[in-house]
Short mmCIF file of N, CA and C in Angstrom, two decimals:
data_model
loop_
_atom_site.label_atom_id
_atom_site.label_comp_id
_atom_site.label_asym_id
_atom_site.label_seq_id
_atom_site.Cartn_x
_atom_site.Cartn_y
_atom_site.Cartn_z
N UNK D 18 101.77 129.13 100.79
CA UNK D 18 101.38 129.33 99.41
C UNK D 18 100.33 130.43 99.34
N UNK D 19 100.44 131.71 98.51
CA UNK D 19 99.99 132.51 98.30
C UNK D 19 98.04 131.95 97.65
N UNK D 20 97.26 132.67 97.87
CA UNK D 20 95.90 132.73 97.16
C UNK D 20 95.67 133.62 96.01
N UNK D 21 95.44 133.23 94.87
CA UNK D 21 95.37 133.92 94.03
C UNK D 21 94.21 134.89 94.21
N UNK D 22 94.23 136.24 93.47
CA UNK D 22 93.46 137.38 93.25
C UNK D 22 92.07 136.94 92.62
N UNK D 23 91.21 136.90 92.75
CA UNK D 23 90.18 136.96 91.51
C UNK D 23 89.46 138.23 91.60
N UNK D 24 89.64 138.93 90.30
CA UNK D 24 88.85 140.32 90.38
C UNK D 24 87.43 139.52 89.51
N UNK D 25 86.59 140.65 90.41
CA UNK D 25 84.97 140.47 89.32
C UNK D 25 85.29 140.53 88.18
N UNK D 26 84.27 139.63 87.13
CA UNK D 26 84.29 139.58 85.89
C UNK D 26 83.87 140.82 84.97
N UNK D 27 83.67 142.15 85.81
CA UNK D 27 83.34 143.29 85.38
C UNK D 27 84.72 143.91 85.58
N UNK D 28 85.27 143.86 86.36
CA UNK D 28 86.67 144.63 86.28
C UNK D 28 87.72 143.94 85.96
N UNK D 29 87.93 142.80 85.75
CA UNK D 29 89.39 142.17 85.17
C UNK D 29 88.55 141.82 83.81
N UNK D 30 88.91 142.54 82.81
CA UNK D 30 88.28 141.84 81.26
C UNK D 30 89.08 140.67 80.64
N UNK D 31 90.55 140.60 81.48
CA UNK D 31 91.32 139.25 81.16
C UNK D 31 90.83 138.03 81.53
N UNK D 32 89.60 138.45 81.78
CA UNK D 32 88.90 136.92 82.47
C UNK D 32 87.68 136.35 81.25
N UNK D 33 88.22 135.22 80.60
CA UNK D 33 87.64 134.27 79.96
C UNK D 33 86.30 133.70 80.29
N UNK D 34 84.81 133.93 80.33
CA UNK D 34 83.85 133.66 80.76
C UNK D 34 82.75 132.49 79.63
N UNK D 35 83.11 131.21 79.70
CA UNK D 35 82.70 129.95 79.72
C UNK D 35 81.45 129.34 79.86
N UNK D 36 80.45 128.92 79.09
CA UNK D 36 79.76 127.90 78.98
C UNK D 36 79.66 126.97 78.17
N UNK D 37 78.29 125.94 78.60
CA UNK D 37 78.12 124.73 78.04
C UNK D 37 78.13 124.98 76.40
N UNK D 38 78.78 124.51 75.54
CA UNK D 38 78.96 124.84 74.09
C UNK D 38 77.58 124.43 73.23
N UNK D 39 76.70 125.21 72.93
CA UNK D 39 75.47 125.17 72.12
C UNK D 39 76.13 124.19 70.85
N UNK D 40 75.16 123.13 70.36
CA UNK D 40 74.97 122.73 69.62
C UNK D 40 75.07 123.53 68.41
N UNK D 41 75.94 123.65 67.26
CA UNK D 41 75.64 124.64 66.61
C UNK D 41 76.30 123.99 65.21
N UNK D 42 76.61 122.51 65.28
CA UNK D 42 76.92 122.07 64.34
C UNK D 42 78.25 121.99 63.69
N UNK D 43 78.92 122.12 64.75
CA UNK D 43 80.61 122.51 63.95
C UNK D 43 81.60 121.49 63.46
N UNK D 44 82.19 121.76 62.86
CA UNK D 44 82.72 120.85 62.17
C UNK D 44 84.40 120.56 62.70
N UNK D 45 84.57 121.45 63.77
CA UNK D 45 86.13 121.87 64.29
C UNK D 45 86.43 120.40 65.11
N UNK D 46 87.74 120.17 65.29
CA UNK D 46 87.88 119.15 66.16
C UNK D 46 87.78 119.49 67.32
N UNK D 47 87.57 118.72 68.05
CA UNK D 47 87.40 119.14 69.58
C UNK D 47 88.69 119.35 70.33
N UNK D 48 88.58 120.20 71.51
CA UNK D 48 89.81 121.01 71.83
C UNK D 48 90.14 120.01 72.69
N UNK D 49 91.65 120.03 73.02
CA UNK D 49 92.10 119.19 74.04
C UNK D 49 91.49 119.51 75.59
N UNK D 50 91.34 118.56 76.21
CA UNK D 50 91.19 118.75 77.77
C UNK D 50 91.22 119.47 78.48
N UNK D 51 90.49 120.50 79.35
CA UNK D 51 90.86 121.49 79.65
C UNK D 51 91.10 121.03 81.18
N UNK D 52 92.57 121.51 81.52
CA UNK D 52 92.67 121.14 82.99
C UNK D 52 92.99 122.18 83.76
N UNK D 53 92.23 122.89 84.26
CA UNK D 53 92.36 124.07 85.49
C UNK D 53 92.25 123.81 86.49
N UNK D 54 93.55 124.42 87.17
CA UNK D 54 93.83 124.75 88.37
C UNK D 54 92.48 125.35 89.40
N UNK D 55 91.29 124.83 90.07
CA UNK D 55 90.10 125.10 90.32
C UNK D 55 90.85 125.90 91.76
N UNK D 56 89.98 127.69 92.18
CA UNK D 56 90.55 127.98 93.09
C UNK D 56 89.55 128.66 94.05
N UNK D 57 88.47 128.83 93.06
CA UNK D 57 87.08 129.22 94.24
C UNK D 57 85.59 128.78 93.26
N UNK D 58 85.01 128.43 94.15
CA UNK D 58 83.74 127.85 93.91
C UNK D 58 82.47 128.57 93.98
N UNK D 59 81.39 128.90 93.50
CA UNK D 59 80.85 129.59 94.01
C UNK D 59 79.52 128.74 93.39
N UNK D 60 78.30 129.37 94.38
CA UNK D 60 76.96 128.89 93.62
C UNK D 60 76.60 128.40 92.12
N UNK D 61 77.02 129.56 91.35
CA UNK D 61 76.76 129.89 90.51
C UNK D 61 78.16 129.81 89.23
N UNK D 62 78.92 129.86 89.59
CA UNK D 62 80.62 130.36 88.92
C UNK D 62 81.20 129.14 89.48
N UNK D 63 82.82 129.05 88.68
CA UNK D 63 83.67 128.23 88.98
C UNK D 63 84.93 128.78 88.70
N UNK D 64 85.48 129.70 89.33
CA UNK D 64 87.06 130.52 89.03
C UNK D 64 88.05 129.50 88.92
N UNK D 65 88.87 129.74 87.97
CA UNK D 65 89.97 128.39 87.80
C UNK D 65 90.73 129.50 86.84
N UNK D 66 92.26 128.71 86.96
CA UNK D 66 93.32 129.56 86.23
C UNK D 66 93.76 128.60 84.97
N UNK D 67 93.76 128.51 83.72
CA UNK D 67 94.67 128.09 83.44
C UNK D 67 95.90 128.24 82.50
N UNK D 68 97.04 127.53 83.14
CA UNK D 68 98.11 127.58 83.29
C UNK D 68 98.72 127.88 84.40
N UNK D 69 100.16 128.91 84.10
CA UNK D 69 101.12 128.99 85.38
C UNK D 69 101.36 130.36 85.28
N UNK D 70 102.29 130.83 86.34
CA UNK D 70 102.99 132.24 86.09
C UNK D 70 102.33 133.66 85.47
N UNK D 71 102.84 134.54 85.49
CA UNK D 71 102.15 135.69 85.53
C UNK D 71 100.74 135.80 84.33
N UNK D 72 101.69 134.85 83.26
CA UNK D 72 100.87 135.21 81.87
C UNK D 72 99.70 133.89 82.04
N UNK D 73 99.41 133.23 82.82
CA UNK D 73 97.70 132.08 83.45
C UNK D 73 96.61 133.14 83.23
N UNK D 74 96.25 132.61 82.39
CA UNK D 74 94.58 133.13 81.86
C UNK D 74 93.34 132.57 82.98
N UNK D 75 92.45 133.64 83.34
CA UNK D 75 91.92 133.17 84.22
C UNK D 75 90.73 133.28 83.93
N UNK D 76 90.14 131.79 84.21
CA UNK D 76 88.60 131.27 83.87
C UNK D 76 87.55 131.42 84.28
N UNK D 77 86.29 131.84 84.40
CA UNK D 77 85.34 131.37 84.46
C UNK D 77 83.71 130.91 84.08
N UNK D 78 83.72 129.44 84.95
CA UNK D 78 82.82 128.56 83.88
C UNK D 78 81.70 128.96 84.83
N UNK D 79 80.66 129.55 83.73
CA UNK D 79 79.56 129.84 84.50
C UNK D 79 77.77 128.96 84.54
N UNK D 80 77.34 128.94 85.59
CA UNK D 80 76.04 128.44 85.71
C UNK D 80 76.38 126.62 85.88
N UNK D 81 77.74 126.21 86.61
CA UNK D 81 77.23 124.92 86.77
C UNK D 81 78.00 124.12 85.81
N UNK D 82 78.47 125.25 84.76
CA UNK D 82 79.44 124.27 83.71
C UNK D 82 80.63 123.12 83.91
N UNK D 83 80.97 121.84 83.07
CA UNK D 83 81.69 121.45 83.65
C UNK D 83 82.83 121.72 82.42
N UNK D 84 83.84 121.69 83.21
CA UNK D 84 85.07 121.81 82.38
C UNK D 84 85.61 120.73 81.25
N UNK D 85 85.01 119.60 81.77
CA UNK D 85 84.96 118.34 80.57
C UNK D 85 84.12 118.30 79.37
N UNK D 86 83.27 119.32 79.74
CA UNK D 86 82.14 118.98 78.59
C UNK D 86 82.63 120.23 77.28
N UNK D 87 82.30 119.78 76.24
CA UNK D 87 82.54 120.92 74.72
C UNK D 87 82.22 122.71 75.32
N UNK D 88 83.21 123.50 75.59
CA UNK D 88 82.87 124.54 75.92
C UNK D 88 82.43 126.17 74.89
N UNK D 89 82.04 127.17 75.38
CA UNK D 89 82.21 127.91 74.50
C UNK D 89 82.34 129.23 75.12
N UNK D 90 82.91 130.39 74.69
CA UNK D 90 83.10 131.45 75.29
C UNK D 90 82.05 132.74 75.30
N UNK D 91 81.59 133.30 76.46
CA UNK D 91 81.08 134.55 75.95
C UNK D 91 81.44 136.07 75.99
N UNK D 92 80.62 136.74 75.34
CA UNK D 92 81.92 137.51 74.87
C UNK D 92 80.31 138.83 74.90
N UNK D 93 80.33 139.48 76.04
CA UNK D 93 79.26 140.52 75.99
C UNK D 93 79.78 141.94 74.92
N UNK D 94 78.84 142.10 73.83
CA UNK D 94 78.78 143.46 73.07
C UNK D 94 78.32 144.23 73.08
N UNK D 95 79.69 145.02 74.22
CA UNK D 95 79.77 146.24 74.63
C UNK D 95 81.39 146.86 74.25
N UNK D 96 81.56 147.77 74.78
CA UNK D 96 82.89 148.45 74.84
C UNK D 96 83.37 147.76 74.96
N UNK D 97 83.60 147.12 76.01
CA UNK D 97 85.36 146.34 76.43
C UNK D 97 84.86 144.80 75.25
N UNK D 98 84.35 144.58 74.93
CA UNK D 98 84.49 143.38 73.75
C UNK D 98 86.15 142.94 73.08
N UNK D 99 86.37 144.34 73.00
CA UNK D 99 87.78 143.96 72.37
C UNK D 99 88.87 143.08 73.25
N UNK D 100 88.65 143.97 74.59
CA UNK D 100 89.54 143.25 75.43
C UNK D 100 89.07 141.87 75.77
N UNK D 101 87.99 141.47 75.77
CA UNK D 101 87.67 140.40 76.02
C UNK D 101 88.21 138.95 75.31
N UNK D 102 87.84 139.96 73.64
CA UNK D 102 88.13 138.95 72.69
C UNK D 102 89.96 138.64 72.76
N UNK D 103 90.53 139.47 73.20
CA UNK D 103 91.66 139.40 73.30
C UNK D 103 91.95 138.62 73.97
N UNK D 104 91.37 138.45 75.65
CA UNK D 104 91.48 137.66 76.38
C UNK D 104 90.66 135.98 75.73
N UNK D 105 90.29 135.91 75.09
CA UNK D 105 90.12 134.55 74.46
C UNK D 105 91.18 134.19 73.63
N UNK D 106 91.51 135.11 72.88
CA UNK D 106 92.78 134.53 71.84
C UNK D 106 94.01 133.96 72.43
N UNK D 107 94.20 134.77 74.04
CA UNK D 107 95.60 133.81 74.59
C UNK D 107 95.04 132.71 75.00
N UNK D 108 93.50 132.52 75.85
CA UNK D 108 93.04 131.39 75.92
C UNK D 108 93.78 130.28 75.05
N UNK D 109 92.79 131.15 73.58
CA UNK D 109 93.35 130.10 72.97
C UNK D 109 94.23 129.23 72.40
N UNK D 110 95.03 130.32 72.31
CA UNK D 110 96.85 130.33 72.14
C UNK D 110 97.06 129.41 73.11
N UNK D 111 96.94 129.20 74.47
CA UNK D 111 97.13 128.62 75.27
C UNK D 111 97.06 127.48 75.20
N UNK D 112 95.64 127.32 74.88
CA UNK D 112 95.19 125.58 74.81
C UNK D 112 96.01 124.82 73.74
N UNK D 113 96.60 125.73 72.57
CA UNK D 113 97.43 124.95 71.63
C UNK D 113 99.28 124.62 71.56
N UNK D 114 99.43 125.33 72.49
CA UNK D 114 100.72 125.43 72.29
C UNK D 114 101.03 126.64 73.57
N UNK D 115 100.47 125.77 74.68
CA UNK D 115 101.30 126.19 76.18
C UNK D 115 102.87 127.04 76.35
N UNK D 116 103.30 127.66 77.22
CA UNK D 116 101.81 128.45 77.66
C UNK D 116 101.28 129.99 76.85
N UNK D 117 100.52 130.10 77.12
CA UNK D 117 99.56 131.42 76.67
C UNK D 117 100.80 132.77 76.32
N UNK D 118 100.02 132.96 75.16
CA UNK D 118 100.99 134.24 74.66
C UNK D 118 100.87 135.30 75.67
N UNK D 119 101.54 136.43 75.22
CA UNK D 119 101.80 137.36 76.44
C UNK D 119 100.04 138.55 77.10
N UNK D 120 100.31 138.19 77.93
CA UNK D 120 98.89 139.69 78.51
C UNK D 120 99.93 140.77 77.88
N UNK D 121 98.96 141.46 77.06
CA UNK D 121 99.60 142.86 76.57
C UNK D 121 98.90 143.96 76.83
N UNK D 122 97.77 143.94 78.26
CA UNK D 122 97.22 145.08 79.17
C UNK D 122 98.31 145.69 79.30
N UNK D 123 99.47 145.00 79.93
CA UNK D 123 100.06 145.87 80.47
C UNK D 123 101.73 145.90 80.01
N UNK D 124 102.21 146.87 78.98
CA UNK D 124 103.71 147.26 78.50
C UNK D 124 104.67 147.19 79.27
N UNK D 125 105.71 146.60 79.24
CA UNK D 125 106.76 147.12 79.72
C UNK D 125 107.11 148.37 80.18
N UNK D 126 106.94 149.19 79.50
CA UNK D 126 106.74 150.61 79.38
C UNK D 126 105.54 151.07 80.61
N UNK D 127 104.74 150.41 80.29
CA UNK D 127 103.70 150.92 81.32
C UNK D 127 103.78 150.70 82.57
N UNK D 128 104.68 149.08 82.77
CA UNK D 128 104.52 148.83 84.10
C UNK D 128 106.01 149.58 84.60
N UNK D 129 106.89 149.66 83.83
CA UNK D 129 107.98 150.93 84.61
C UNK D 129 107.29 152.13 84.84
N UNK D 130 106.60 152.69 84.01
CA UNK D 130 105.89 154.20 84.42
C UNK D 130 105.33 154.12 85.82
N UNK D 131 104.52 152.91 86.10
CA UNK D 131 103.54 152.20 87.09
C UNK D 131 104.71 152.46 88.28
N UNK D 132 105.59 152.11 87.85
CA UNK D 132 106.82 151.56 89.80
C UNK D 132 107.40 153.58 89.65
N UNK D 133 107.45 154.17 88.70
CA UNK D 133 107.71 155.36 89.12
C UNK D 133 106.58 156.53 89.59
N UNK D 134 105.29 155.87 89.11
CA UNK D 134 104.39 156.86 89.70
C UNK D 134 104.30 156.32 91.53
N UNK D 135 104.52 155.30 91.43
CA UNK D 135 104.07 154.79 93.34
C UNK D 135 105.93 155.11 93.79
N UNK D 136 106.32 155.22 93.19
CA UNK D 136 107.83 155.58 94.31
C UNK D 136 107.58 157.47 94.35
N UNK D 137 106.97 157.78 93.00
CA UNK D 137 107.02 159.23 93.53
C UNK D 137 105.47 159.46 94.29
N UNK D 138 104.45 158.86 94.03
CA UNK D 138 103.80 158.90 95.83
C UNK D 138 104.32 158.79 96.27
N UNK D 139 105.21 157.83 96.87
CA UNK D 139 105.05 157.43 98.24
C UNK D 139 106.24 158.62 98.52
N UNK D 140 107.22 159.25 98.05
CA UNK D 140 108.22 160.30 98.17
C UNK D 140 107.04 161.29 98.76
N UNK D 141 105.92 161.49 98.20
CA UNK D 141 105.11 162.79 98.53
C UNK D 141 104.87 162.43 99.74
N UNK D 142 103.59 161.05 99.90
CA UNK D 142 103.28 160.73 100.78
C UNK D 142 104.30 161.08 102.34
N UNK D 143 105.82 161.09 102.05
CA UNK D 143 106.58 160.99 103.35
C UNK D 143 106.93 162.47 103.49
N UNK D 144 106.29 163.42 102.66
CA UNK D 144 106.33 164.75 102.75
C UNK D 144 108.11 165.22 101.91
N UNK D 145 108.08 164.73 101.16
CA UNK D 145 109.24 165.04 100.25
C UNK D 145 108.52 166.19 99.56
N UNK D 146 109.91 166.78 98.60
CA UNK D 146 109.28 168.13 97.94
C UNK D 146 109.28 167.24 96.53
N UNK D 147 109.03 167.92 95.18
CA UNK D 147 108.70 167.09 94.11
C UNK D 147 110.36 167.78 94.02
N UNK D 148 111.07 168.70 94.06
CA UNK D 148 112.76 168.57 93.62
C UNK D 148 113.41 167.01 94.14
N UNK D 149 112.82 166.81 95.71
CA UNK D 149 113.37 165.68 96.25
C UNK D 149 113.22 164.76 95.72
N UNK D 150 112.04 164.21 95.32
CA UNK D 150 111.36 163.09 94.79
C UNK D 150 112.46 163.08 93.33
N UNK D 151 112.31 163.95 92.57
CA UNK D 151 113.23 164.04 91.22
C UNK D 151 114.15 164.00 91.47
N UNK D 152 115.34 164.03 92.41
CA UNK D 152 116.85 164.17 92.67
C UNK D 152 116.56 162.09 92.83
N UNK D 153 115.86 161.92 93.86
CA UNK D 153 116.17 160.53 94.48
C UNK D 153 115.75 159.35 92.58
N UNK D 154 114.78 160.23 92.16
CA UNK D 154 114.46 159.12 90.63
C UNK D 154 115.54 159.44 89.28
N UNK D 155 115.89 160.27 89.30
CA UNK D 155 116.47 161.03 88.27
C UNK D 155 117.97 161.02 88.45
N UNK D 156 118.50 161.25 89.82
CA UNK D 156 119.70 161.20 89.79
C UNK D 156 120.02 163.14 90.17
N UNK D 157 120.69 163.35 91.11
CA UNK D 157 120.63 164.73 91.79
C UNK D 157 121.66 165.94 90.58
N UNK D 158 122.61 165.08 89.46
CA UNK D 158 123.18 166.12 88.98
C UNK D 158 122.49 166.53 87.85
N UNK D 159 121.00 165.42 87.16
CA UNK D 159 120.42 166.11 86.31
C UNK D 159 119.30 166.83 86.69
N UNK D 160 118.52 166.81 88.03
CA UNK D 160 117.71 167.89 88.26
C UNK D 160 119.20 169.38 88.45
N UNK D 161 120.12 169.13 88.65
CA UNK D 161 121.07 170.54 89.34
C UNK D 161 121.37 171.13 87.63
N UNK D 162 120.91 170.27 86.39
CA UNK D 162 121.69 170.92 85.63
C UNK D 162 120.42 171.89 84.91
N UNK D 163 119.52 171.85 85.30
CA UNK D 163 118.17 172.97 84.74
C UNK D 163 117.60 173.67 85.68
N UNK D 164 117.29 175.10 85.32
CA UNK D 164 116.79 175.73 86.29
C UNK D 164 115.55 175.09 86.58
N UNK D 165 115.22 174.62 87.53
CA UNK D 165 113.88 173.82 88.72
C UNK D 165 112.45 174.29 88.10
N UNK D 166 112.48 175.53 88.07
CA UNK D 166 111.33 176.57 88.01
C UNK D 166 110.58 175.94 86.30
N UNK D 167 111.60 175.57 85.29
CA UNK D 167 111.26 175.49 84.15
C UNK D 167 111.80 173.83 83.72
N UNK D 168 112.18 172.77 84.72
CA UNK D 168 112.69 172.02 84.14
C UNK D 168 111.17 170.61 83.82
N UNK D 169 111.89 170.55 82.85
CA UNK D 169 111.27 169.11 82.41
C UNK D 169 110.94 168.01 83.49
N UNK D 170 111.99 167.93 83.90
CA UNK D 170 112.30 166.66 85.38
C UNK D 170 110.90 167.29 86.47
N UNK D 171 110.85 168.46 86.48
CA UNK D 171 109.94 169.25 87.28
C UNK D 171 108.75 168.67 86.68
N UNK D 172 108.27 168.86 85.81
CA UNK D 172 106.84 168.68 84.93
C UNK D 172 106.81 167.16 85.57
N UNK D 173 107.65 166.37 84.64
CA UNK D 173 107.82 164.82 84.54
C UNK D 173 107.17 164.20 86.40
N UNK D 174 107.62 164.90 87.18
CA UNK D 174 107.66 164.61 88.60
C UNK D 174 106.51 165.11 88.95
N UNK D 175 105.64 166.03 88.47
CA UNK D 175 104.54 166.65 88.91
C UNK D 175 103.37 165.66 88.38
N UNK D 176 103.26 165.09 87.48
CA UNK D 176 102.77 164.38 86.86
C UNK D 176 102.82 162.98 87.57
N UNK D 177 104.12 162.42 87.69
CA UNK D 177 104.17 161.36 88.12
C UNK D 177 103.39 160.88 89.53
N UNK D 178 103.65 162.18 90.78
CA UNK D 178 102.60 162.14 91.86
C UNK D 178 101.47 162.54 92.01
N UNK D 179 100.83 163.09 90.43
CA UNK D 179 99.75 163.35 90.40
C UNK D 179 98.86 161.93 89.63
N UNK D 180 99.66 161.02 88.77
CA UNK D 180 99.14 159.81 87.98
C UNK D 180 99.21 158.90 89.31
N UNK D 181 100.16 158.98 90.42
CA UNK D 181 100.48 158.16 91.57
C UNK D 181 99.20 158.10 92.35
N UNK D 182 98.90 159.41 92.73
CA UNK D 182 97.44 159.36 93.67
C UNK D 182 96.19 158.69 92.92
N UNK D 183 96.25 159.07 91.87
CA UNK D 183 94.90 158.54 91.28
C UNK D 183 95.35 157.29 91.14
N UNK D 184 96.13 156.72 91.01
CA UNK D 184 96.11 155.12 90.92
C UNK D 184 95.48 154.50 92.27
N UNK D 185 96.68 155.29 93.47
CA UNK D 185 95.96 154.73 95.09
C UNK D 185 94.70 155.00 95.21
N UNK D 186 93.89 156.08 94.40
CA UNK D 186 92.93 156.56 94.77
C UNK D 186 91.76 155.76 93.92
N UNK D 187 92.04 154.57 93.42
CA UNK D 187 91.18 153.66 92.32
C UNK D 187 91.33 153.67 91.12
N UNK D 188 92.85 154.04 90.85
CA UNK D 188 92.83 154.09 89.31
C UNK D 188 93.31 152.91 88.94
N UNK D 189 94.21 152.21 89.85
CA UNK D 189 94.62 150.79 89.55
C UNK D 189 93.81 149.85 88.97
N UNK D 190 92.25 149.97 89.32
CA UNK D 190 91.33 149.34 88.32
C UNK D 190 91.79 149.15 86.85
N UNK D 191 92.16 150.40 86.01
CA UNK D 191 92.74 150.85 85.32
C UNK D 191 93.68 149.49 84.44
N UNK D 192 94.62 149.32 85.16
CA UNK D 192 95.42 148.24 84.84
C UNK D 192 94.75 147.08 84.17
N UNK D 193 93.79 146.44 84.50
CA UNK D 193 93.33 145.37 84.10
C UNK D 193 92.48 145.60 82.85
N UNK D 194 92.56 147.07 82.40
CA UNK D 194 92.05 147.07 80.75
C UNK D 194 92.46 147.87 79.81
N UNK D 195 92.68 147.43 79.07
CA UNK D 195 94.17 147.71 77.70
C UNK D 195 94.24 148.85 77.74
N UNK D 196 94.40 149.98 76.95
CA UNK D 196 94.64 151.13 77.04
C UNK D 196 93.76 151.30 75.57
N UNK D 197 93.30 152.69 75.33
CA UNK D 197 92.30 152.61 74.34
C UNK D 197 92.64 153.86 73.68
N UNK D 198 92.89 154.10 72.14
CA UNK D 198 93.16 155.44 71.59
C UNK D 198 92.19 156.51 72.01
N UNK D 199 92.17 157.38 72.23
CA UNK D 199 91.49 158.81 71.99
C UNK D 199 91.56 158.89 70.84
#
C-alpha cells in the first residue's frame, strides 16, 4: 500500500487548515462527524485525508486539535486566499454529500498539456531533435505537410520542451495552485 504525499501547507493550498472552533455564538447545526483517514502525526499538526480517490481533501488540524470537537477553518489573507477558500468549499461539499466536488487546480486540459510537456522532455532529454519529438506526438504526416522552418507543430514543440524543463526544474510546484488571470 502506497503512502500518501503530504506537501507543506505553504505549497499545496488544497490543504484545509483546522482548529478548535471559537465560541462565536452560532446558530448553524453542527456538522456531522468528521472521520479522517489519520496519516502523519506530528508535534504540533495532524495530516489526515478526508475521503477517497484522487478528489480526498486533505486536512490539517493544527496545535493539538481534535477532530471530534466543533471545528473551524483558517484561511490566511494573503494572495492564495482564494485558493484556499476554494479548498474549504469541497471540504465542505464533502462533509454534505460525499464525496467532495471536483479539485479544479488542475483541467483536463491542463493535465493533457502536463503528459505532453514531460513526453516532449523526456524526447529532448534522450537527445531527440524537436522535428523528432513532433513526428512521434503529432503524427509524422502532419509535421511532413508544413515547411519545418515555419510550422506551427515547430513552435507548439518548442514550447512544449521548454514548459517541460521548467516543470522538472520546480515548476511542478505550480500544479498545486489554480491558475490566476494576468
Amino acid at each position: 500500500m502506497e503512502e500518501p504525499v503530504h506537501w507543506t501547507t505553504e505549497a499545496d493550498l488544497g490543504k484545509v487548515l483546522l482548529i478548535a472552533s471559537p465560541s462565536v455564538g452560532s446558530a448553524g447545526a453542527p456538522l456531522p462527524a468528521l472521520d479522517p483517514n489519520v496519516t502523519r502525526r506530528s508535534a504540533h499538526e495532524l495530516h489526515a485525508i478526508h475521503g477517497d480517490g484522487a478528489d480526498a481533501v486533505h486536512i490539517v488540524l493544527l496545535g493539538g486539535t481534535d477532530p471530534d470537537q466543533p471545528l473551524a477553518a483558517v484561511v490566511p489573507l494573503d494572495t492564495d486566499a482564494p485558493d484556499r477558500i476554494e479548498a474549504i468549499s469541497r471540504f465542505w461539499g464533502g462533509l454534505h454529500a460525499p464525496p467532495p466536488p471536483a479539485d479544479l487546480r488542475m483541467t483536463p486540459q491542463r493535465r493533457q498539456r502536463l503528459r505532453h510537456m514531460l513526453r516532449a522532455f523526456d524526447g529532448r532529454a534522450c537527445r531527440a531533435t524537436y522535428r523528432e519529438i513532433a513526428e512521434v506526438m503529432f503524427g509524422v504526416s502532419r509535421v511532413a505537410s508544413d515547411s519545418w522552418k515555419t510550422s506551427a507543430l515547430r513552435d507548439s514543440t518548442i514550447r512544449l520542451v521548454r514548459d517541460g524543463l521548467a516543470m522538472v526544474d520546480g515548476g511542478y510546484r505550480d500544479l498545486l495552485r489554480r491558475r490566476r488571470r494576468r
